[in-house]
Short mmCIF file of C-alpha atoms and ligand atoms in Angstrom, two decimals:
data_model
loop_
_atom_site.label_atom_id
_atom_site.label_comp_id
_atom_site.label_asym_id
_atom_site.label_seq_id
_atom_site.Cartn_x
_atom_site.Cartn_y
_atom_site.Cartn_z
CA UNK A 335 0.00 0.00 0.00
CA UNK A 336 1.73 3.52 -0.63
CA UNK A 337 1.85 5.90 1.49
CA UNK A 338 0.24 9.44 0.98
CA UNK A 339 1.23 12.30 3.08
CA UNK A 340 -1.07 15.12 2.54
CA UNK A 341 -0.40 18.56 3.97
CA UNK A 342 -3.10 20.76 3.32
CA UNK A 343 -4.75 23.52 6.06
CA UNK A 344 -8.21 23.82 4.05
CA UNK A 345 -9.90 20.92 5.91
CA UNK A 346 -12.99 20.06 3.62
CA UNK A 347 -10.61 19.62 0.54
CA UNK A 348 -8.13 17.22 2.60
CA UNK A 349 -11.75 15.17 3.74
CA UNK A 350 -12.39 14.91 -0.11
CA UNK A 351 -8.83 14.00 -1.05
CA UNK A 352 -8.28 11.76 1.66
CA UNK A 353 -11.36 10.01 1.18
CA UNK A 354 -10.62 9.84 -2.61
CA UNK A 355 -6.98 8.26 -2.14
CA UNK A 356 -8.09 5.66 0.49
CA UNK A 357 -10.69 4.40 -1.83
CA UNK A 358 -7.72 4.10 -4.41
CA UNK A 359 -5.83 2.12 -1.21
CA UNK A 360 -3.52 4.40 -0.84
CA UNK A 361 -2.75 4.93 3.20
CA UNK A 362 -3.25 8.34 4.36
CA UNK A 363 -1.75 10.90 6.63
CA UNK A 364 -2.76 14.89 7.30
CA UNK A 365 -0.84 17.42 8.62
CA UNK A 366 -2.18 21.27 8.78
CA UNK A 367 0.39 22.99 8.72
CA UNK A 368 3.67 23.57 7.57
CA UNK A 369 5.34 22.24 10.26
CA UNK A 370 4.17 19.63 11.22
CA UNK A 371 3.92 18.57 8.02
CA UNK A 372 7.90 18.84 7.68
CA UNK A 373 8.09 17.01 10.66
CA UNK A 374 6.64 13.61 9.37
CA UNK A 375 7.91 14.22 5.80
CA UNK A 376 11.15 13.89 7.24
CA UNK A 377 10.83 11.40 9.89
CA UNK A 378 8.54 9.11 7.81
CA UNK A 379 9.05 7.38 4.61
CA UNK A 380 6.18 8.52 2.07
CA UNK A 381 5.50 7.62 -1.76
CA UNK A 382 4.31 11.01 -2.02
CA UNK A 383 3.82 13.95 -0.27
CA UNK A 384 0.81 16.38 -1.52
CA UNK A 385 1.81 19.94 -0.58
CA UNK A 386 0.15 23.26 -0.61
CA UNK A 387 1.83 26.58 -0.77
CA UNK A 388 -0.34 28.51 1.73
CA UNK A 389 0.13 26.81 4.86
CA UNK A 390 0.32 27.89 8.40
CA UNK A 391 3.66 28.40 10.44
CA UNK A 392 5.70 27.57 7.23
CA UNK A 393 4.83 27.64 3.96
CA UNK A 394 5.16 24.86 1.07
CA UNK A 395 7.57 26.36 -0.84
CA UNK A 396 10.12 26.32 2.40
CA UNK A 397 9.07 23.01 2.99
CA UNK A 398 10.00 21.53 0.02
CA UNK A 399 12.90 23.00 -0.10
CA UNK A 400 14.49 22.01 3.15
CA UNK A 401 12.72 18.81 2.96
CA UNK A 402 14.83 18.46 -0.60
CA UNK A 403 17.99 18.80 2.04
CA UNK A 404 17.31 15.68 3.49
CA UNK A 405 15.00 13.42 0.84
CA UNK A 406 13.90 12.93 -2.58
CA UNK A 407 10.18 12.05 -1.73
CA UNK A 408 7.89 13.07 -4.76
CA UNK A 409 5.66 15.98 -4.38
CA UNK A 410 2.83 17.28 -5.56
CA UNK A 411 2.72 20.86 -5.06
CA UNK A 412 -0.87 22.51 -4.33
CA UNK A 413 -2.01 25.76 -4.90
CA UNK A 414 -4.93 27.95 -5.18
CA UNK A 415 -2.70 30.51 -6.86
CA UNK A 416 -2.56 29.49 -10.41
CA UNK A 417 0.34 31.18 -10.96
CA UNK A 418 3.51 31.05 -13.16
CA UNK A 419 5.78 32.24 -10.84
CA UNK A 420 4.22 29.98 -8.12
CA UNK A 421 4.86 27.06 -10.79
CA UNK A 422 8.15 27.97 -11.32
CA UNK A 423 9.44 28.41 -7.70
CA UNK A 424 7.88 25.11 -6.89
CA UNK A 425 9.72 23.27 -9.76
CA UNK A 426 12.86 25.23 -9.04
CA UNK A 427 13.12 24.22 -5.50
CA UNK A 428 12.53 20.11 -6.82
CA UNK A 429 8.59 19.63 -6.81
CA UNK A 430 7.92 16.92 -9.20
CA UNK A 431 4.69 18.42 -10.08
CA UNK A 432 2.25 21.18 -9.56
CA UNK A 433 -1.58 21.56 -9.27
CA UNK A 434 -3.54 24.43 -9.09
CA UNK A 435 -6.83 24.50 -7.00
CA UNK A 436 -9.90 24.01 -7.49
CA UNK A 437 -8.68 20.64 -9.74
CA UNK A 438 -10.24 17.35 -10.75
CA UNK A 439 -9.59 14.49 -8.58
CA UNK A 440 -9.06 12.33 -11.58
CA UNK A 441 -6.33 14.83 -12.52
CA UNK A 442 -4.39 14.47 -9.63
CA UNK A 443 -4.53 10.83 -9.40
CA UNK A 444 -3.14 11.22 -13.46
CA UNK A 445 -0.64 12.99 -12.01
CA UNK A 446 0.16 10.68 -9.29
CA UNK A 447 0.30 7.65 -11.47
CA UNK A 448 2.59 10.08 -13.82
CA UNK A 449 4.88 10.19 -10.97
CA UNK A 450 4.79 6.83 -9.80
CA UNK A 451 5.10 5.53 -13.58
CA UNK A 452 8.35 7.10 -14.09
CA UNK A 453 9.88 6.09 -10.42
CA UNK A 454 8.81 2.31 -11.74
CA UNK A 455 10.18 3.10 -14.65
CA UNK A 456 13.90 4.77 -12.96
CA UNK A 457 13.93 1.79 -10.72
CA UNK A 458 14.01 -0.91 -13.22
CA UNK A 459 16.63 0.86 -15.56
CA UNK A 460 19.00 0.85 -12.75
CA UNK A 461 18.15 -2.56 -11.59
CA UNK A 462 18.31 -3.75 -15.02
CA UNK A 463 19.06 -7.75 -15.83
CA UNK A 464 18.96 -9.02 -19.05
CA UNK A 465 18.34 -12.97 -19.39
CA UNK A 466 18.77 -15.16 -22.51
CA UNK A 467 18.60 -19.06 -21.63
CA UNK A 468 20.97 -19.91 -18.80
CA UNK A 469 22.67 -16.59 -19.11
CA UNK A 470 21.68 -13.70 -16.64
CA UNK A 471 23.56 -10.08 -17.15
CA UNK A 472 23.14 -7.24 -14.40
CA UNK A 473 24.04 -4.07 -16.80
CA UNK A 474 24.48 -1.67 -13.96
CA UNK A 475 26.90 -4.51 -11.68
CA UNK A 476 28.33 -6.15 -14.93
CA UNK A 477 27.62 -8.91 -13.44
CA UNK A 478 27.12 -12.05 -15.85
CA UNK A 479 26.26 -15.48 -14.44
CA UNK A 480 25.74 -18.92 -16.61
CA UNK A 481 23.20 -21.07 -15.10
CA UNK A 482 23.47 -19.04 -11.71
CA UNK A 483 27.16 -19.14 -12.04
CA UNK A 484 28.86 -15.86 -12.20
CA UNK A 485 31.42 -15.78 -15.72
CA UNK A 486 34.60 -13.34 -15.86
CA UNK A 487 34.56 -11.21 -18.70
CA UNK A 488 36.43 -8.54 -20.16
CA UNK A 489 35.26 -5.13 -20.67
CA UNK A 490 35.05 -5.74 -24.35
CA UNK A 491 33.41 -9.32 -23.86
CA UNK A 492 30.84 -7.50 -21.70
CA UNK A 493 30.05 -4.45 -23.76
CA UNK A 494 29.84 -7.28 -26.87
CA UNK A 495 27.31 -9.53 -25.05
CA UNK A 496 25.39 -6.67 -23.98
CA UNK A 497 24.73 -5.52 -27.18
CA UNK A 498 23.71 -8.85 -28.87
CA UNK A 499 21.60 -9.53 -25.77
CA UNK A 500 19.97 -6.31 -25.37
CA UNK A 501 18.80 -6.95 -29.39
CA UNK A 502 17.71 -10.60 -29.41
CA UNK A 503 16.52 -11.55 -33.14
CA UNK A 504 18.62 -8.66 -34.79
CA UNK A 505 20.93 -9.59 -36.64
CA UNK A 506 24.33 -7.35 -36.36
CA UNK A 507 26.96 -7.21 -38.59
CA UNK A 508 30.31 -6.85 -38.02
CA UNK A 509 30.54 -3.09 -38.92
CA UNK A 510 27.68 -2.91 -36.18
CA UNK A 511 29.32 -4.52 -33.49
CA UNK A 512 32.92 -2.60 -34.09
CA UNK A 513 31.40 0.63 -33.94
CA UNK A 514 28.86 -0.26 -30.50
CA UNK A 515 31.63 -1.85 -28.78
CA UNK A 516 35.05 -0.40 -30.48
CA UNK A 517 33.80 3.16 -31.60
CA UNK A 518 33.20 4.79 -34.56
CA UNK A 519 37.00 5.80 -34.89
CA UNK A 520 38.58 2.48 -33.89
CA UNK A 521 41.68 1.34 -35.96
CA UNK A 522 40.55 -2.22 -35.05
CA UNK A 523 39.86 -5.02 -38.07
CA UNK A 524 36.61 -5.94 -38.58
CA UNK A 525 37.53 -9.39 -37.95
CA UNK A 526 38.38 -8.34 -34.20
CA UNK A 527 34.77 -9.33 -33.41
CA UNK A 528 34.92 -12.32 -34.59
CA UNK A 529 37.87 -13.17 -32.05
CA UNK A 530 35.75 -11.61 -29.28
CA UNK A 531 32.88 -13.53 -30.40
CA UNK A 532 35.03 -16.70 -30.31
CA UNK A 533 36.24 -15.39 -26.22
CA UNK A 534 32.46 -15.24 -25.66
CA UNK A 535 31.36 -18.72 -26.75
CA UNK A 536 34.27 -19.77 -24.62
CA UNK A 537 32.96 -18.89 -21.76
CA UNK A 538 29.47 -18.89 -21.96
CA UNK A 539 28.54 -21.89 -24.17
CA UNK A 540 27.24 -25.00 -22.92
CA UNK A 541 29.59 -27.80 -24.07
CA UNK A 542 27.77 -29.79 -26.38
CA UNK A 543 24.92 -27.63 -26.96
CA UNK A 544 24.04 -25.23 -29.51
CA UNK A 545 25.92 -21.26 -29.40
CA UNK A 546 24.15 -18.84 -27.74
CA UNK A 547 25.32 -16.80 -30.30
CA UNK A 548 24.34 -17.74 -34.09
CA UNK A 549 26.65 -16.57 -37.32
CA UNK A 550 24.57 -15.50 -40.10
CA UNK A 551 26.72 -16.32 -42.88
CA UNK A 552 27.76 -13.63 -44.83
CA UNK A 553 26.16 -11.15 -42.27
CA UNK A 554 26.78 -10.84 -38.52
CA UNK A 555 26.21 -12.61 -35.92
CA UNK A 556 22.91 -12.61 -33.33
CA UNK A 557 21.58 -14.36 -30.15
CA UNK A 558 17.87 -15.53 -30.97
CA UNK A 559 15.95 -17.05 -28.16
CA1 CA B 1784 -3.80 26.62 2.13
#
């Protein structure tokens, strides 16, 4: 269940928001004013924390920024002030988005799923592993494994296997694979990848069993599931 923290002084539009959110299952939390709502935005871990600008004690746009000090919690920054410089302030200072009263509830949940779509999204680029039959690679760790086994390869070997693996069914050629994994400018023969291609069956075939990389005669060379 995530975790809402909503800090908002105009009571009837928190009932209506709160009410709105837990029917989506999200858990809920108020705080009235500014302070208080810093308080548990920093000593609590939220999904997201729904903040207006006018508060009491301290206002939203301090907040945010000292809670940006300390965390990276997404926020939704509320106002009844639609405007631009309001907008702009709040972005500046690390909002993730803005949303200007009176507003659809529809619109902020949009929003919500906007924001939550594209922390989904950050999470499993940097948590990225690639599989092809027995043969697992962790991008960000370069870390590959063969049937749960972890292989050593070379910096080239990796960036190589990365790029067949990442493009299952494509067929590269050689020309492809120099300039991915050698650069444009490299001195190298094209016939280097087929050595490194060689290094990679090595060490990643299964004795016996077909490549996990396939030559396409007269053409490149690709890993097809
Ligand atoms: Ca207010």
């Amino acid at each position: 269940m995530k975790r809402i923290l909503i800090i908002e002084d105009e009571k009837s539009l928190v009932r209506f928001i709160q009410l709105e959110l837990e029917h989506e299952h999200f858990f809920v939390r108020v705080a009235y004013d500014g302070v208080s709502g810093l308080q548990l935005a920093l000593n609590e871990e939220w999904d997201m924390i729904l903040l207006d600008i006018m508060l009491p004690h301290l206002d939203g746009i301090e907040v945010c920024r000292r809670l940006r000090s300390a965390k990276a919690t997404p926020v939704i920054m509320i106002t009844a002030r639609d405007r631009l410089e309001d907008r702009v302030q709040g972005l500046d200072i690390g909002a993730d988005d803005y949303i200007a009263k009176p507003f659809d509830i529809e619109e902020l949940l949009a929003r919500m799923r906007a924001i939550f779509r594209r922390i989904d999204l950050q999470d499993h680029q940097d948590r990225e592993v690639l599989t092809f039959r027995n043969i697992t690679v962790d991008i960000a760790a370069r870390i590959v494994t063969r049937g749960g086994i972890s292989v050593e390869l070379t910096k080239r070997e990796f960036d190589l296997l990365v790029v067949l693996i990442k493009h299952p069914k494509l067929v590269q050629t050689r020309d492809m694979l120099l300039d991915l994994v050698w650069g444009y400018d490299s001195l190298v023969e094209t016939n280097v990848v087929d050595v490194y291609i060689r290094y990679l069956r090595n060490k990643l075939d299964v004795p016996g069993e077909e490549s996990i990389i396939q030559t396409v005669r007269g053409m490149g060379y690709v890993m097809r599931p």
